[in-house]
PDB file of C-alpha atoms in Angstrom:
ATOM      1  CA  ARG C   1     -23.916   1.960  12.974  1.00 90.00           C
ATOM      2  CA  VAL C   2     -22.297   4.146  10.248  1.00 93.00           C
ATOM      3  CA  LEU C   3     -22.112   8.204  11.060  1.00 95.00           C
ATOM      4  CA  VAL C   4     -21.164  10.653   8.600  1.00 95.00           C
ATOM      5  CA  GLN C   5     -20.487  13.891   8.210  1.00 95.00           C
ATOM      6  CA  ASP C   6     -20.344  17.081   5.497  1.00 93.00           C
ATOM      7  CA  THR C   7     -19.385  20.413   5.718  1.00 90.00           C
ATOM      8  CA  HIS C   8     -23.014  20.641   3.929  1.00 93.00           C
ATOM      9  CA  PHE C   9     -25.400  18.886   5.999  1.00 96.00           C
ATOM     10  CA  ALA C  10     -27.790  18.160   3.147  1.00 97.00           C
ATOM     11  CA  ARG C  11     -24.780  16.353   1.585  1.00 95.00           C
ATOM     12  CA  ALA C  12     -24.807  14.032   4.324  1.00 95.00           C
ATOM     13  CA  GLU C  13     -28.360  13.210   4.581  1.00 96.00           C
ATOM     14  CA  ALA C  14     -28.770  12.564   0.903  1.00 95.00           C
ATOM     15  CA  PHE C  15     -25.546  10.018   1.444  1.00 92.00           C
ATOM     16  CA  ALA C  16     -27.288   8.654   4.376  1.00 94.00           C
ATOM     17  CA  ARG C  17     -30.777   8.230   2.573  1.00 92.00           C
ATOM     18  CA  GLU C  18     -28.608   6.728  -0.407  1.00 90.00           C
ATOM     19  CA  LEU C  19     -26.593   4.073   1.129  1.00 89.00           C
ATOM     20  CA  SER C  20     -28.686   2.868   4.556  1.00 85.00           C
ATOM     21  CA  GLY C  21     -30.864   0.146   2.446  1.00 79.00           C
ATOM     22  CA  ALA C  22     -27.744  -0.942   0.699  1.00 81.00           C
ATOM     23  CA  ALA C  23     -25.416  -1.123   3.337  1.00 79.00           C
ATOM     24  CA  LYS C  24     -28.035  -3.433   5.457  1.00 81.00           C
ATOM     25  CA  LEU C  25     -27.272  -0.648   8.732  1.00 86.00           C
ATOM     26  CA  PRO C  26     -28.203   2.410  10.086  1.00 91.00           C
ATOM     27  CA  ILE C  27     -26.219   5.504   8.641  1.00 93.00           C
ATOM     28  CA  GLU C  28     -26.656   8.517  10.171  1.00 95.00           C
ATOM     29  CA  PRO C  29     -25.705  12.074   8.934  1.00 96.00           C
ATOM     30  CA  VAL C  30     -24.127  14.348  11.701  1.00 96.00           C
ATOM     31  CA  ARG C  31     -23.068  17.732  11.936  1.00 96.00           C
ATOM     32  CA  ASP C  32     -20.100  17.466  14.200  1.00 95.00           C
ATOM     33  CA  ALA C  33     -16.578  15.676  12.976  1.00 95.00           C
ATOM     34  CA  ALA C  34     -14.900  15.939  16.468  1.00 95.00           C
ATOM     35  CA  ALA C  35     -18.359  14.261  18.064  1.00 94.00           C
ATOM     36  CA  ALA C  36     -18.651  11.536  15.387  1.00 95.00           C
ATOM     37  CA  ALA C  37     -14.650  10.726  15.837  1.00 96.00           C
ATOM     38  CA  ALA C  38     -15.080  10.493  19.655  1.00 95.00           C
ATOM     39  CA  ALA C  39     -17.972   8.190  19.405  1.00 94.00           C
ATOM     40  CA  SER C  40     -16.293   5.586  17.111  1.00 96.00           C
ATOM     41  CA  ASP C  41     -14.409   2.306  17.022  1.00 96.00           C
ATOM     42  CA  VAL C  42     -12.930   3.317  13.081  1.00 97.00           C
ATOM     43  CA  VAL C  43     -13.179   6.669  11.512  1.00 97.00           C
ATOM     44  CA  VAL C  44     -12.032   7.715   8.046  1.00 96.00           C
ATOM     45  CA  THR C  45     -11.230  10.918   6.632  1.00 95.00           C
ATOM     46  CA  CYS C  46     -11.586  11.406   2.985  1.00 91.00           C
ATOM     47  CA  THR C  47     -11.630  15.522   2.244  1.00 89.00           C
ATOM     48  CA  PRO C  48     -10.251  17.490  -0.679  1.00 88.00           C
ATOM     49  CA  GLY C  49      -9.592  20.304   2.838  1.00 87.00           C
ATOM     50  CA  ARG C  50      -6.295  21.922   3.533  1.00 91.00           C
ATOM     51  CA  GLU C  51      -7.344  22.754   6.649  1.00 90.00           C
ATOM     52  CA  GLN C  52      -7.640  19.679   9.606  1.00 92.00           C
ATOM     53  CA  VAL C  53     -10.991  18.094  10.640  1.00 94.00           C
ATOM     54  CA  LEU C  54      -9.792  16.334  13.561  1.00 97.00           C
ATOM     55  CA  ALA C  55      -7.441  17.759  16.353  1.00 96.00           C
ATOM     56  CA  ALA C  56      -5.936  16.203  19.034  1.00 95.00           C
ATOM     57  CA  GLY C  57      -7.875  14.061  21.597  1.00 94.00           C
ATOM     58  CA  ASP C  58     -11.004  13.937  19.266  1.00 97.00           C
ATOM     59  CA  LEU C  59     -10.142  10.233  19.079  1.00 97.00           C
ATOM     60  CA  ARG C  60     -10.778   7.703  21.856  1.00 96.00           C
ATOM     61  CA  PRO C  61      -8.318   4.919  23.746  1.00 97.00           C
ATOM     62  CA  GLY C  62      -8.309   2.072  20.856  1.00 97.00           C
ATOM     63  CA  SER C  63      -9.449   3.794  17.494  1.00 97.00           C
ATOM     64  CA  PHE C  64      -8.254   3.175  14.424  1.00 97.00           C
ATOM     65  CA  LEU C  65      -8.266   6.543  11.804  1.00 97.00           C
ATOM     66  CA  ALA C  66      -7.748   6.401   8.007  1.00 95.00           C
ATOM     67  CA  ALA C  67      -7.017   9.521   6.856  1.00 95.00           C
ATOM     68  CA  VAL C  68      -7.458   9.181   3.290  1.00 91.00           C
ATOM     69  CA  GLY C  69      -7.221  13.106   1.870  1.00 87.00           C
ATOM     70  CA  ALA C  70      -4.145  14.177   2.115  1.00 84.00           C
ATOM     71  CA  ASP C  71      -2.720  13.114  -1.577  1.00 84.00           C
ATOM     72  CA  SER C  72      -0.875  16.810  -2.442  1.00 87.00           C
ATOM     73  CA  GLU C  73       1.267  19.042  -0.493  1.00 89.00           C
ATOM     74  CA  SER C  74      -1.268  21.109   0.404  1.00 92.00           C
ATOM     75  CA  LYS C  75      -3.993  19.184   1.470  1.00 90.00           C
ATOM     76  CA  ARG C  76      -4.803  18.154   5.270  1.00 93.00           C
ATOM     77  CA  GLU C  77      -7.414  16.576   7.247  1.00 94.00           C
ATOM     78  CA  LEU C  78      -5.492  16.081  10.595  1.00 96.00           C
ATOM     79  CA  ASP C  79      -3.959  18.493  13.670  1.00 97.00           C
ATOM     80  CA  PRO C  80      -0.341  17.348  13.684  1.00 97.00           C
ATOM     81  CA  LYS C  81      -0.518  16.521  17.196  1.00 97.00           C
ATOM     82  CA  LEU C  82      -3.147  13.937  16.539  1.00 97.00           C
ATOM     83  CA  LEU C  83      -0.541  12.229  15.033  1.00 96.00           C
ATOM     84  CA  ALA C  84       2.413  12.491  17.506  1.00 97.00           C
ATOM     85  CA  GLN C  85       0.077  11.143  19.846  1.00 97.00           C
ATOM     86  CA  SER C  86      -0.529   8.264  17.965  1.00 97.00           C
ATOM     87  CA  VAL C  87       0.379   5.361  16.453  1.00 97.00           C
ATOM     88  CA  VAL C  88       1.153   6.000  12.904  1.00 98.00           C
ATOM     89  CA  PHE C  89       1.061   3.367   9.668  1.00 97.00           C
ATOM     90  CA  VAL C  90       1.660   4.972   6.783  1.00 96.00           C
ATOM     91  CA  ASP C  91       1.170   3.303   2.868  1.00 93.00           C
ATOM     92  CA  SER C  92       4.832   5.046   1.927  1.00 93.00           C
ATOM     93  CA  ARG C  93       6.986   6.349   3.972  1.00 95.00           C
ATOM     94  CA  GLN C  94       8.945   8.586   1.720  1.00 95.00           C
ATOM     95  CA  GLN C  95       5.454  10.177   0.089  1.00 93.00           C
ATOM     96  CA  CYS C  96       3.609  10.277   3.160  1.00 95.00           C
ATOM     97  CA  ALA C  97       6.629  12.285   4.321  1.00 96.00           C
ATOM     98  CA  ALA C  98       6.349  14.596   1.060  1.00 95.00           C
ATOM     99  CA  ILE C  99       2.936  14.870   1.025  1.00 94.00           C
ATOM    100  CA  GLY C 100       0.887  12.959   3.063  1.00 94.00           C
ATOM    101  CA  GLU C 101      -0.693  13.929   7.266  1.00 95.00           C
ATOM    102  CA  LEU C 102       3.086  13.209   8.139  1.00 97.00           C
ATOM    103  CA  HIS C 103       4.360  15.811   5.724  1.00 96.00           C
ATOM    104  CA  HIS C 104       2.110  18.543   8.253  1.00 96.00           C
ATOM    105  CA  ALA C 105       3.228  16.361  11.297  1.00 97.00           C
ATOM    106  CA  ILE C 106       7.043  16.857  10.346  1.00 97.00           C
ATOM    107  CA  ALA C 107       6.685  20.235   9.229  1.00 97.00           C
ATOM    108  CA  ALA C 108       5.424  20.830  13.006  1.00 97.00           C
ATOM    109  CA  ASN C 109       8.291  19.241  14.467  1.00 98.00           C
ATOM    110  CA  VAL C 110       6.044  16.893  16.466  1.00 98.00           C
ATOM    111  CA  MET C 111       6.955  13.678  14.116  1.00 98.00           C
ATOM    112  CA  SER C 112      10.077  12.682  12.109  1.00 98.00           C
ATOM    113  CA  VAL C 113      10.081   9.991   9.863  1.00 97.00           C
ATOM    114  CA  ALA C 114      11.319   7.674  12.650  1.00 97.00           C
ATOM    115  CA  ASP C 115       8.195   7.978  14.331  1.00 98.00           C
ATOM    116  CA  VAL C 116       5.924   6.322  12.205  1.00 98.00           C
ATOM    117  CA  ARG C 117       5.501   2.429  13.766  1.00 97.00           C
ATOM    118  CA  ALA C 118       5.890   0.590  10.153  1.00 97.00           C
ATOM    119  CA  ASP C 119       4.342   0.791   6.341  1.00 93.00           C
ATOM    120  CA  LEU C 120       1.186  -1.277   5.470  1.00 90.00           C
ATOM    121  CA  ALA C 121       3.443  -3.614   3.631  1.00 89.00           C
ATOM    122  CA  GLU C 122       5.333  -4.551   6.877  1.00 94.00           C
ATOM    123  CA  VAL C 123       2.452  -5.082   8.764  1.00 93.00           C
ATOM    124  CA  VAL C 124       0.666  -7.053   5.989  1.00 89.00           C
ATOM    125  CA  GLY C 125       4.095  -9.375   5.728  1.00 91.00           C
ATOM    126  CA  GLY C 126       4.402  -9.755   9.325  1.00 94.00           C
ATOM    127  CA  VAL C 127       7.387  -7.826   9.394  1.00 95.00           C
ATOM    128  CA  ARG C 128       6.501  -5.272  11.735  1.00 94.00           C
ATOM    129  CA  ALA C 129       3.472  -5.881  14.738  1.00 92.00           C
ATOM    130  CA  GLY C 130       0.256  -3.569  14.354  1.00 93.00           C
ATOM    131  CA  ARG C 131      -1.599  -2.614  17.225  1.00 95.00           C
ATOM    132  CA  ARG C 132       0.535  -4.036  20.283  1.00 95.00           C
ATOM    133  CA  SER C 133      -2.357  -2.742  22.499  1.00 96.00           C
ATOM    134  CA  ASP C 134      -6.427  -2.578  22.757  1.00 96.00           C
ATOM    135  CA  SER C 135      -5.979   1.365  23.774  1.00 97.00           C
ATOM    136  CA  GLU C 136      -3.603   2.332  21.008  1.00 97.00           C
ATOM    137  CA  VAL C 137      -5.163   5.187  18.882  1.00 97.00           C
ATOM    138  CA  ILE C 138      -3.882   4.073  15.452  1.00 97.00           C
ATOM    139  CA  VAL C 139      -3.367   6.508  12.438  1.00 97.00           C
ATOM    140  CA  PHE C 140      -2.914   5.293   8.835  1.00 96.00           C
ATOM    141  CA  ASP C 141      -1.673   8.038   6.543  1.00 96.00           C
ATOM    142  CA  SER C 142      -2.728   6.862   3.472  1.00 93.00           C
ATOM    143  CA  THR C 143      -1.724   8.793   0.450  1.00 91.00           C
ATOM    144  CA  GLY C 144      -2.492   6.461  -2.200  1.00 84.00           C
ATOM    145  CA  THR C 145       0.117   4.211  -4.239  1.00 80.00           C
ATOM    146  CA  ALA C 146      -0.472   2.800  -7.465  1.00 75.00           C
ATOM    147  CA  LEU C 147       0.017  -0.884  -6.509  1.00 76.00           C
ATOM    148  CA  GLN C 148      -3.154   0.093  -3.882  1.00 75.00           C
ATOM    149  CA  ASP C 149      -5.206   1.554  -7.353  1.00 76.00           C
ATOM    150  CA  VAL C 150      -3.945  -1.621  -9.192  1.00 81.00           C
ATOM    151  CA  ALA C 151      -5.580  -3.592  -6.635  1.00 81.00           C
ATOM    152  CA  ALA C 152      -8.394  -1.938  -5.898  1.00 80.00           C
ATOM    153  CA  ALA C 153      -9.764  -2.163  -9.726  1.00 84.00           C
ATOM    154  CA  ALA C 154      -8.800  -5.515  -9.710  1.00 88.00           C
ATOM    155  CA  VAL C 155     -11.490  -6.445  -7.055  1.00 86.00           C
ATOM    156  CA  VAL C 156     -14.125  -4.089  -8.694  1.00 87.00           C
ATOM    157  CA  TYR C 157     -12.860  -5.835 -12.273  1.00 88.00           C
ATOM    158  CA  GLU C 158     -13.713  -9.167 -10.568  1.00 90.00           C
ATOM    159  CA  ARG C 159     -16.822  -8.385  -8.770  1.00 90.00           C
ATOM    160  CA  ALA C 160     -18.265  -6.867 -12.100  1.00 89.00           C
ATOM    161  CA  LYS C 161     -17.614  -9.825 -13.846  1.00 89.00           C
ATOM    162  CA  ALA C 162     -19.066 -12.403 -11.337  1.00 91.00           C
ATOM    163  CA  THR C 163     -22.027 -10.060 -11.786  1.00 91.00           C
ATOM    164  CA  GLY C 164     -22.385  -9.630 -15.379  1.00 89.00           C
ATOM    165  CA  ARG C 165     -22.165  -6.164 -15.040  1.00 88.00           C
ATOM    166  CA  GLY C 166     -20.221  -3.543 -16.838  1.00 82.00           C
ATOM    167  CA  GLN C 167     -18.972  -3.872 -20.649  1.00 81.00           C
ATOM    168  CA  GLU C 168     -15.760  -5.951 -21.571  1.00 78.00           C
ATOM    169  CA  ILE C 169     -13.914  -4.065 -24.525  1.00 81.00           C
ATOM    170  CA  ALA C 170     -11.507  -5.607 -26.507  1.00 81.00           C
ATOM    171  CA  LEU C 171      -8.235  -3.345 -26.956  1.00 80.00           C
ATOM    172  CA  GLY C 172      -6.046  -3.456 -29.742  1.00 76.00           C
ATOM    173  CA  THR C 173      -4.593  -6.810 -30.931  1.00 63.00           C
TER     174      THR C 173
END
């Protein structure tokens, strides 16, 4: 099942109604992000917010959190202590230290770049280990990189082409 939370509960309800059939699994709107996170194995935060959505202690052992909303210096979703208590992976150390959740943990003096276990490329490439135990709380701080955007666009393009959706446009010769 999927739990969705929004600061405006009616939007969470509408989202759940709209996607429940297509997702082929139950999607339930909830009012409390911390309670939803505590009940979940996988958590994704994707907000334009400047205030934390989740605090230290909101995740249960073994959970995975993908924080994708902090893509500028002023945005944040997580309590810096939550990062400090977790195993942190990033998409780009330098970029996350400058504008991601890691940036706020560094500013709060609870983490440094050296505390990051690995970046995504190191894990996918087999250079560094991912999860080392079933009880680790994993936080993936994703600020977004051009390579990720291109990869996502390629997947969308291929799926659209395979299903005959969209319109092909020839650009310049």
